Structures are given as C-alpha cells and as structure tokens.
mmCIF file of C-alpha atoms in Angstrom:
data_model
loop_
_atom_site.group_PDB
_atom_site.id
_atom_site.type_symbol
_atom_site.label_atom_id
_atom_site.label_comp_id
_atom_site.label_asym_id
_atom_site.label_seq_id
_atom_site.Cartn_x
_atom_site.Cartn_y
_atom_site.Cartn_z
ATOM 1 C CA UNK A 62 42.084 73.109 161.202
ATOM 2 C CA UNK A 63 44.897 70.419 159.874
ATOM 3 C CA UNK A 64 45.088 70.464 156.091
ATOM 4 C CA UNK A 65 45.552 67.304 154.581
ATOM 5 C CA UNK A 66 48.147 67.014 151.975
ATOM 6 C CA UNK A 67 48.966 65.716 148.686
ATOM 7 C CA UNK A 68 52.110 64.176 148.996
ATOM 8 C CA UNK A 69 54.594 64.516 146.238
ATOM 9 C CA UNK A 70 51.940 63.872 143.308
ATOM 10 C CA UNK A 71 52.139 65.809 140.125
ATOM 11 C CA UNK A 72 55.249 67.839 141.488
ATOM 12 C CA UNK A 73 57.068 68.881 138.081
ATOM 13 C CA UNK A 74 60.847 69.090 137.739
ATOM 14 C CA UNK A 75 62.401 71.663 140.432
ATOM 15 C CA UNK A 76 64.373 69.636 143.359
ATOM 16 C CA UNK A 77 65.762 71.988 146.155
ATOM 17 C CA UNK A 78 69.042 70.941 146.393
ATOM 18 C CA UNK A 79 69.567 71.584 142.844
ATOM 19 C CA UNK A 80 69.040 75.359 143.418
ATOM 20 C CA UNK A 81 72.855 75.655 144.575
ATOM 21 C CA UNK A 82 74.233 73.317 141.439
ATOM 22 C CA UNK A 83 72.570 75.923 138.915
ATOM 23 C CA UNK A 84 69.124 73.897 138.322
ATOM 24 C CA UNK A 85 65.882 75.355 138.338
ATOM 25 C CA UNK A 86 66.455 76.931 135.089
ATOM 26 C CA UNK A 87 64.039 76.316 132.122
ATOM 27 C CA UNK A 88 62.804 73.110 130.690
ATOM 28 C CA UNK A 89 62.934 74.385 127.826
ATOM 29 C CA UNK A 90 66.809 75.078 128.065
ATOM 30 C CA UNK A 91 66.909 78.315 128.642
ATOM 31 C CA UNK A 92 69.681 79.805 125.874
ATOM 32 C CA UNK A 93 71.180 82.721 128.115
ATOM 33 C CA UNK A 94 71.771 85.790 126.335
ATOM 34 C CA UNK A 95 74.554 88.122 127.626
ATOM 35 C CA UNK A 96 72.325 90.506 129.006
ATOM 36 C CA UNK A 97 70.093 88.088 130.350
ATOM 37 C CA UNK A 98 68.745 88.643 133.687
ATOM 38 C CA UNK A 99 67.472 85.627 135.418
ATOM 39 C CA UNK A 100 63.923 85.953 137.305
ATOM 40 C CA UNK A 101 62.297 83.286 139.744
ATOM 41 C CA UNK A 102 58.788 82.526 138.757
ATOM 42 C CA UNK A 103 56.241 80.416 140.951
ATOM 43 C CA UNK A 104 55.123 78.468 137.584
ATOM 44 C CA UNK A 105 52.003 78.916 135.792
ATOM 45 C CA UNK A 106 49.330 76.308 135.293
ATOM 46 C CA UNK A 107 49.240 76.781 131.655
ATOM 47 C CA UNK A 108 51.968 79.277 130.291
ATOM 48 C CA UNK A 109 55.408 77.979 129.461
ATOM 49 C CA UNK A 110 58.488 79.727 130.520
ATOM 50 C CA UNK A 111 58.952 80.254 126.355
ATOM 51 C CA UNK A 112 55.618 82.011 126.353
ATOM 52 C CA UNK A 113 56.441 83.855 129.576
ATOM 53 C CA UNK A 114 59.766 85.293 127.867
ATOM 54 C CA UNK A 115 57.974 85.839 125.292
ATOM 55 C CA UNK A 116 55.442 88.217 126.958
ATOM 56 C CA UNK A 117 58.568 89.416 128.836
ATOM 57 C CA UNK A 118 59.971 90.733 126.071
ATOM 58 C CA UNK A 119 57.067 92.086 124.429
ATOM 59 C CA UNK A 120 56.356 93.829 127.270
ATOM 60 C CA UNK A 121 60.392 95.320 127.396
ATOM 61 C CA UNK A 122 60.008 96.377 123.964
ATOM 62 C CA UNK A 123 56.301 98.246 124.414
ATOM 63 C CA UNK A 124 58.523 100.134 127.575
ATOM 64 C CA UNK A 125 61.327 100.854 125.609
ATOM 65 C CA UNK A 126 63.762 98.617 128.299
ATOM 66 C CA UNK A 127 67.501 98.030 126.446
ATOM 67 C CA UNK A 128 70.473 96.610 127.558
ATOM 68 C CA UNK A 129 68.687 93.476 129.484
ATOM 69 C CA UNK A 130 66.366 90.843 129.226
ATOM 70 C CA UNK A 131 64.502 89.170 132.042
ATOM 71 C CA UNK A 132 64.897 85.466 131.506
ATOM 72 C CA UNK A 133 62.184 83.872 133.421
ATOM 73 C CA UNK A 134 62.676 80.574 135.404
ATOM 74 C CA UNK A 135 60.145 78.582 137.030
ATOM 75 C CA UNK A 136 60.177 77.366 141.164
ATOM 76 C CA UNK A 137 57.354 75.294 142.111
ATOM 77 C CA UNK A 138 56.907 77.841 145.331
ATOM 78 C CA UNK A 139 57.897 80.743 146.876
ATOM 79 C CA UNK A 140 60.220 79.283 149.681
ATOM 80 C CA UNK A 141 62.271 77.472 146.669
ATOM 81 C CA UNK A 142 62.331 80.830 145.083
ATOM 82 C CA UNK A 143 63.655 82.582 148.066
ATOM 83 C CA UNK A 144 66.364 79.898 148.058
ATOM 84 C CA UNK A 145 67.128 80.533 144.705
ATOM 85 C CA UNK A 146 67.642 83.924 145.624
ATOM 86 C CA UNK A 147 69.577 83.642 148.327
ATOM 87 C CA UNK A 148 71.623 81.634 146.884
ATOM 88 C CA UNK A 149 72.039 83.986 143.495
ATOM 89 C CA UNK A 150 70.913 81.056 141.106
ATOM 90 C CA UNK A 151 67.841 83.985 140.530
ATOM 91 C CA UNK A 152 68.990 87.448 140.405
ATOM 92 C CA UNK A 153 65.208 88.645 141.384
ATOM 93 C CA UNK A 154 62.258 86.751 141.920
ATOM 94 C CA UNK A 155 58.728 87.960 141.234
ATOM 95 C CA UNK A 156 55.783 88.162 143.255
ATOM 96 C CA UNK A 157 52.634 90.344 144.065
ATOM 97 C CA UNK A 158 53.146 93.635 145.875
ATOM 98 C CA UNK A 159 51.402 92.361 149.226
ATOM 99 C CA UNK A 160 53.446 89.470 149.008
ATOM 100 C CA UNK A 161 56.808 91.286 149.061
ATOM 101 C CA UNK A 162 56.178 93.544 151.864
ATOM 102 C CA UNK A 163 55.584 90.826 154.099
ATOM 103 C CA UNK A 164 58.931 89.216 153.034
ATOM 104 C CA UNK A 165 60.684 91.714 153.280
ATOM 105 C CA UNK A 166 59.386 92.528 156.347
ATOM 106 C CA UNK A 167 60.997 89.155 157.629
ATOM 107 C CA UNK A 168 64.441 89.039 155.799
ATOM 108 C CA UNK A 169 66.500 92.033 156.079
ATOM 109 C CA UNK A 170 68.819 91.443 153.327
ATOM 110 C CA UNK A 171 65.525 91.766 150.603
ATOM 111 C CA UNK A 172 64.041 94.745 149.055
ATOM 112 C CA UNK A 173 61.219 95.240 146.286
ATOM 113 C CA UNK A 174 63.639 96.665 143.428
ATOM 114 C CA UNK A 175 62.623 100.643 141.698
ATOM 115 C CA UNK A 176 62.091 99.126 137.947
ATOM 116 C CA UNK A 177 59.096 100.699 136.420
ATOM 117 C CA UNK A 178 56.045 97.237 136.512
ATOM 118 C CA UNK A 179 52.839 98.107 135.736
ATOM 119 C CA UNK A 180 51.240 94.128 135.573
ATOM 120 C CA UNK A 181 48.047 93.722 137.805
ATOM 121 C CA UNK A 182 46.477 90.008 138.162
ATOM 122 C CA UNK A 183 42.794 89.704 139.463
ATOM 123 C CA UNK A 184 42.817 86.412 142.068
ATOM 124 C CA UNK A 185 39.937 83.837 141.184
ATOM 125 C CA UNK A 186 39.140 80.353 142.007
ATOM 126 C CA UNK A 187 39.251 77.539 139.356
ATOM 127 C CA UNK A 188 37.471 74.935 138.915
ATOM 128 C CA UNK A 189 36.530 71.726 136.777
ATOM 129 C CA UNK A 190 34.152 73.651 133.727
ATOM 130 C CA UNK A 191 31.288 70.966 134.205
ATOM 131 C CA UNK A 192 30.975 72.267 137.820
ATOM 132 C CA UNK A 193 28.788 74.953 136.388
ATOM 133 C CA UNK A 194 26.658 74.788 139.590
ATOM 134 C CA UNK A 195 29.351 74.974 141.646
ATOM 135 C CA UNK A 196 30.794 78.452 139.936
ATOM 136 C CA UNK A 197 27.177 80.098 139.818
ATOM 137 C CA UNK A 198 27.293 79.592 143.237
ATOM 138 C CA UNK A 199 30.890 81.008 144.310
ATOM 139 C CA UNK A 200 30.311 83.891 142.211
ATOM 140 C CA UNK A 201 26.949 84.602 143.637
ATOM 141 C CA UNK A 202 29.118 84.450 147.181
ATOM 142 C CA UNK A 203 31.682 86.890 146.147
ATOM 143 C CA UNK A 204 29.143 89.600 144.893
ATOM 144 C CA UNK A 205 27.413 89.612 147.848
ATOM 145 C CA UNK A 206 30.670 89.457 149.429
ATOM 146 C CA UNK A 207 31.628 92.734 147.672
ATOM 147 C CA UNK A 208 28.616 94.529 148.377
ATOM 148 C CA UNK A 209 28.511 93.900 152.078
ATOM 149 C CA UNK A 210 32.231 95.378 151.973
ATOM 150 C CA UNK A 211 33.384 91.977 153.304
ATOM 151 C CA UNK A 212 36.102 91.346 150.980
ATOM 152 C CA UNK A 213 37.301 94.987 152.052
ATOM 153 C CA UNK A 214 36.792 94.200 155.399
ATOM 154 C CA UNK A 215 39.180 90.985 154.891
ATOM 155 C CA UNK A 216 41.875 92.487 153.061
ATOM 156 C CA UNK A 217 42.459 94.899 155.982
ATOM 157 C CA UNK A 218 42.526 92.739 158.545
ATOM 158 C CA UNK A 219 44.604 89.584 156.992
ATOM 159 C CA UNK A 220 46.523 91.747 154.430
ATOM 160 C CA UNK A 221 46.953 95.117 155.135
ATOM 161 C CA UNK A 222 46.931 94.719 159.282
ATOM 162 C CA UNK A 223 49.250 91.605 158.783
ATOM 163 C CA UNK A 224 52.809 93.040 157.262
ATOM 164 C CA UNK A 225 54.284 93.641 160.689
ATOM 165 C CA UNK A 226 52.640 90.564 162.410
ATOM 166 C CA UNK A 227 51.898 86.804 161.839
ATOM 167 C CA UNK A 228 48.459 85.936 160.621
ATOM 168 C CA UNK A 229 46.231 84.229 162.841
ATOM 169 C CA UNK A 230 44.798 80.677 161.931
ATOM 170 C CA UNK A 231 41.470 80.890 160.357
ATOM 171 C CA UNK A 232 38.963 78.327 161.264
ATOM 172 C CA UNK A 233 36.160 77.303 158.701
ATOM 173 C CA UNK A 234 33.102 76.411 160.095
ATOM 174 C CA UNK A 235 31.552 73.003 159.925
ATOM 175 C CA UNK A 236 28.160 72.537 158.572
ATOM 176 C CA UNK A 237 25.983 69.244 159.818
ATOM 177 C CA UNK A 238 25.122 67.493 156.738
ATOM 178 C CA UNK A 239 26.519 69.853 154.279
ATOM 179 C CA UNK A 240 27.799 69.033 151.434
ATOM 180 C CA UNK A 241 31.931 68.729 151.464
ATOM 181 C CA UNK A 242 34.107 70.204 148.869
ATOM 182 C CA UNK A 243 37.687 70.124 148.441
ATOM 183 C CA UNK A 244 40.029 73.342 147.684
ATOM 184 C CA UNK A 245 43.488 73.291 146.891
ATOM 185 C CA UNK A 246 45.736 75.953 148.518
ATOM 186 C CA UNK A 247 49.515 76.162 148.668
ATOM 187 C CA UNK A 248 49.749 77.629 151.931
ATOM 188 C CA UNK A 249 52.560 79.185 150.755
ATOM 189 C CA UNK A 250 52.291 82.923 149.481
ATOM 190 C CA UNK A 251 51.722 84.768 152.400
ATOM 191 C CA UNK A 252 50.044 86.713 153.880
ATOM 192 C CA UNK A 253 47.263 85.421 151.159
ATOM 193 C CA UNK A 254 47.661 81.924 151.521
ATOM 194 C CA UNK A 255 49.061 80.506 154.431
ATOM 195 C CA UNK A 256 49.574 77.186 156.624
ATOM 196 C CA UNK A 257 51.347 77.775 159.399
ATOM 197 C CA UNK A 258 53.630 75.427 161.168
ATOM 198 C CA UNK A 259 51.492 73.287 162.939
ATOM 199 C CA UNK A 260 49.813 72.774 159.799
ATOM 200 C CA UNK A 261 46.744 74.910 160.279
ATOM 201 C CA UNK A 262 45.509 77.185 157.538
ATOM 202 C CA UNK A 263 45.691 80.975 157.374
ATOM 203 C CA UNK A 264 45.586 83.879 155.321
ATOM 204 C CA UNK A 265 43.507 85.655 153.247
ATOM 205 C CA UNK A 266 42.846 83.098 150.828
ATOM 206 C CA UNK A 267 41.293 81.099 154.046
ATOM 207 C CA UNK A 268 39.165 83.491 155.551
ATOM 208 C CA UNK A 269 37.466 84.406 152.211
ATOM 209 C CA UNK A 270 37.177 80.480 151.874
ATOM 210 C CA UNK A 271 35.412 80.692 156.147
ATOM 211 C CA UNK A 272 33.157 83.112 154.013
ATOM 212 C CA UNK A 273 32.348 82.013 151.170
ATOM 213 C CA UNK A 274 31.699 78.214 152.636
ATOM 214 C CA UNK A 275 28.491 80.148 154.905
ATOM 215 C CA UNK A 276 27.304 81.921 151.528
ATOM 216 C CA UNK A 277 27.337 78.792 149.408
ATOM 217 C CA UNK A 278 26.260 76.136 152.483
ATOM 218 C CA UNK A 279 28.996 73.667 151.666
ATOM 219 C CA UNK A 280 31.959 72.518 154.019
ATOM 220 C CA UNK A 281 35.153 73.419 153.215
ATOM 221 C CA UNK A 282 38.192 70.405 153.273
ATOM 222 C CA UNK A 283 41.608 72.322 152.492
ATOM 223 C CA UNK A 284 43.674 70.356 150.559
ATOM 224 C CA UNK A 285 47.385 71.301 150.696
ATOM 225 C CA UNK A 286 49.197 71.403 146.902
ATOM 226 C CA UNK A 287 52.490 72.382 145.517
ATOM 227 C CA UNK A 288 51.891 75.454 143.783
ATOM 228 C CA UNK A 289 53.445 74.062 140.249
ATOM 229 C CA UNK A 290 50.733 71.518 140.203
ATOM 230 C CA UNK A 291 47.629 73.107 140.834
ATOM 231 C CA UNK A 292 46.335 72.151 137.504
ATOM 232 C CA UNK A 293 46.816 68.703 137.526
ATOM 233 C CA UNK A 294 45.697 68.210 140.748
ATOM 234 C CA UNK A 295 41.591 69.994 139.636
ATOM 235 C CA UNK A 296 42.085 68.048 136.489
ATOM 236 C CA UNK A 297 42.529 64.689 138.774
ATOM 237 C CA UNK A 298 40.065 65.176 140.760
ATOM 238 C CA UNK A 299 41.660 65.205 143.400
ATOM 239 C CA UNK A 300 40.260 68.808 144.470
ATOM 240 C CA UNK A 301 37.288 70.844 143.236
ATOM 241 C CA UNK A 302 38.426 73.888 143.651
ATOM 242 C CA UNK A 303 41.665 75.447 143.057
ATOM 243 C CA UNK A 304 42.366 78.586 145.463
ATOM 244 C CA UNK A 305 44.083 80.564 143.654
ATOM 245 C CA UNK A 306 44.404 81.275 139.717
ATOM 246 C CA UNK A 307 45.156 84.649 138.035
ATOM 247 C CA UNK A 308 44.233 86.585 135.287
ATOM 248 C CA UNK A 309 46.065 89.680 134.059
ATOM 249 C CA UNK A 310 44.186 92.591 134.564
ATOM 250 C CA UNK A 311 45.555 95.352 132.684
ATOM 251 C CA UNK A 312 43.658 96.378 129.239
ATOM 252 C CA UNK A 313 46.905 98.097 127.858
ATOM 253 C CA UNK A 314 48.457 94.696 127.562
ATOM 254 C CA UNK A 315 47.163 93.080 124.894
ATOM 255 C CA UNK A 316 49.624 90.734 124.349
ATOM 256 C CA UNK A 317 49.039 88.579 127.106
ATOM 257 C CA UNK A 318 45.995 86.421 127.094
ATOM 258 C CA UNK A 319 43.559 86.848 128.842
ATOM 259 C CA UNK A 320 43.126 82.840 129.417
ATOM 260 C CA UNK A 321 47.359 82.706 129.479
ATOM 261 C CA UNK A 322 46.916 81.135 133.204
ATOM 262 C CA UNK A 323 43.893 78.719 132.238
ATOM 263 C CA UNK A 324 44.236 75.395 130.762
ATOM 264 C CA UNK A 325 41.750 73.900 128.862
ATOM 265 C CA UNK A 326 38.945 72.118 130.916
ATOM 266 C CA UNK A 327 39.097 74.564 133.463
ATOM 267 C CA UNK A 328 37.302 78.104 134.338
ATOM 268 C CA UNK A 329 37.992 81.022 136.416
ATOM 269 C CA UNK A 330 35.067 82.317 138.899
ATOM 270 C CA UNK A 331 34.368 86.035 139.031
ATOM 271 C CA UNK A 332 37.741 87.951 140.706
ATOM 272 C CA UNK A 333 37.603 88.682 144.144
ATOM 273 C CA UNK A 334 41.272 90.308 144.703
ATOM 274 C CA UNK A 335 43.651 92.055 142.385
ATOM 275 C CA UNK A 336 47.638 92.698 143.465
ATOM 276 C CA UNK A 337 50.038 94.720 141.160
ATOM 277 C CA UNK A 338 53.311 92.657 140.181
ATOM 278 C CA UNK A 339 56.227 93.721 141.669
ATOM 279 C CA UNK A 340 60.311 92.057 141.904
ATOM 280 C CA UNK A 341 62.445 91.410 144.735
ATOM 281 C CA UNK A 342 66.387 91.239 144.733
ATOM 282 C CA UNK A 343 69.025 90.951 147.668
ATOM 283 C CA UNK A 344 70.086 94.201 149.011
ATOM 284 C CA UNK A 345 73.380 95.663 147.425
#
C-alpha cells in the first residue's frame, strides 16, 4: 500500500541542515546551564520544551540526580534526531525501549545508556473529540483485540520477532463500500511505525491499524505526517485519526499530566501498547 503524504504543511521550526550549525535547540531559547546535558526529543503535540524541562527536573530532583541537568530539545523525527546525534549537537536522544534496540541493532556506534529511567507511556490513537462514534468504536476494537490475545500476538511478531530483521509491509484490507477514514502515521519510529522505502507502510502501528479496520468495518487511507505536526494536522482535518499519541503511565509521577501530550479539542482512545522510556548516546 503507497501512503499518501502531506507535504511540508504544518512542519514547525527544525531544518536538517541546521543540525551541524548548532540549531535544533529550543524555541524557547534554551539558557544552557553548565551542567546542562542536551537531549533530542521527537516533539510533543502539546507540551513545550519549558514544560518538558520542567518535568525533567522534577523528576531529577524526586531521584536525587546532581551534578547535571537534561536540557531537552525538540526534532520533528527520529532520523533528524539521529543526525543530531551523530553529529553531537544532542548528547543523547530519547526514545522508547523497543525503539532503541532496533537502532541500535542497525548502527554500531549507538548504545541505550545505564542511567536509572523509570517513565512508561501507554500508545493510543487521537482523534477529533466530536468523533465520539468513531472512538466508541476503536475502543470497542482494541478490547476485543486484547481479549483474543491479538495485540499480544502482534507485538511478537512485528516487535519482538523484528529487532534482528526488517519488518515486512503490512497490507490493510479494502472493504467494498466501506466507509474511508484517514490516519496519520509518521512512518518513522520503527519497528512501531514504519514506511519503508518504496513508500509502503509497516510496523506495528500498521498491522494493529489491518486489525482494527476489520473490527470497526471502515477502510483505512494512511496518511503520511511529520511527527512534530501531528496535532495540527487532526485539528485540520486533514486526518481523522492520529496513530500514535502517548500518555504517561506511571502513578508515582504525579507531576506530569496525565493530558501533558493532549491538546485541547482532541481525545485519546483506550491504550493498546505501553513502552518504558529509555536514552541513547554514541558509544565512548
């Protein structure tokens, strides 16, 4: 399947070749401190990178961490985040667990760094919150999902089974005179979402979508978006569904909102995957 794409619409402010000329810090700034540590971000639909520090530290204090500070610097996607890596603008880059083994597993000169992170995020879809219909049904999909053991079933096979191999396309099914809806994806945070380069989609993210479009009995149009503007792009209309949003998980955090990924007008189906936050860093 060839996913259409948005071209450049609602891209925010990070340009690739300014990665090597020191850009791709804040927009807000970003006053370095002397013990500032500077971490790649794919950007939030909501937060800010101020609030995002501002959790960071919170969550520094509440481990007792001295002597640094993890200042936090947006990248619309991974691949510009891997650049800024590379190229030491970054001096680690954040991600979810599943993610990092399967970069690392393709670029030797990475590893997931031994810092104590205990941050989960639960994966949902998002959507417009008129499409009330539209939830009710996605979240009925994803129960019965879970209770079949599907989802478990998935994450094996296109997440666990995957680290050492490249994800095959996944082909959504088309459905005579079904309804069609529109989902956003990135297609870039493998090995959950995917495109691969002849432009078809894989991934996790896509063959929960192949199951979740036979649940609901609507046809699936994948809609290729930067990752940094998700948001806009629901809020536009020019997608129903966003694939994926996040929503922190752990209880012992109380300081991060529960809603700190959600901006207003939108809502967050029931969670069908849940990752633990880890960082990355070149190899000494």
């Amino acid at each position: 399947m060839n996913i259409k794409k948005i071209a450049k619409i609602i891209l925010t402010s990070v340009v690739a070749g300014a990665l090597f000329t020191g850009c791709g810090q804040s927009e807000e700034g970003a006053s370095k401190q002397n013990s500032d540590i500077k971490l790649g971000m794919i950007r939030y639909m909501n937060a800010s990178e101020n609030q995002i520090n501002e959790y960071m530290g919170k969550y520094e204090e509440m481990h007792g961490i001295k002597g640094f500070h993890h200042n936090v610097i947006f990248y619309d996607n991974l691949n510009l985040m891997l650049m800024g890596l590379n190229s030491k603008s970054v001096e680690k880059i954040s991600t979810y667990k599943c993610v990092a083994k399967y970069t690392i597993a393709r670029n030797e000169n990475l590893d997931i760094t031994n810092e104590k992170n205990d941050m989960i995020d639960d994966f949902c879809f998002a959507l417009r919150e008129d499409d009330v219909e539209l939830k009710n049904s996605i979240d009925k999909a994803i129960k019965e999902m879970e209770e079949d053991n599907i989802i478990d079933k998935l994450i094996k096979e296109y997440i666990i089974d995957v680290q050492n191999n490249e994800p095959s396309a996944v082909e959504i099914a088309h459905i005579d005179g079904a309804q069609t809806i529109k989902v956003g994806v990135t297609g870039d945070l493998p090995p959950l979402d995917l495109i691969t380069a002849d432009g078809k989609a894989a991934g996790f993210n896509t063959a929960v979508l192949s199951e979740i479009s036979k649940h609901i009995g609507k046809n699936i149009e994948l809609v290729q978006i930067e990752g940094g503007a998700r948001a806009a792009a629901l809020n536009s209309k020019n997608v129903d569904v966003l694939f994926w949003a996040i929503i922190p998980k752990n209880d012992t955090l109380k300081f991060i909102p529960q809603n700190v990924d959600k901006p207003a007008g939108i809502e967050f189906s029931s969670p069908y995957y849940e990752d633990s936050i880890v960082h990355i860093a070149l190899k000494k």
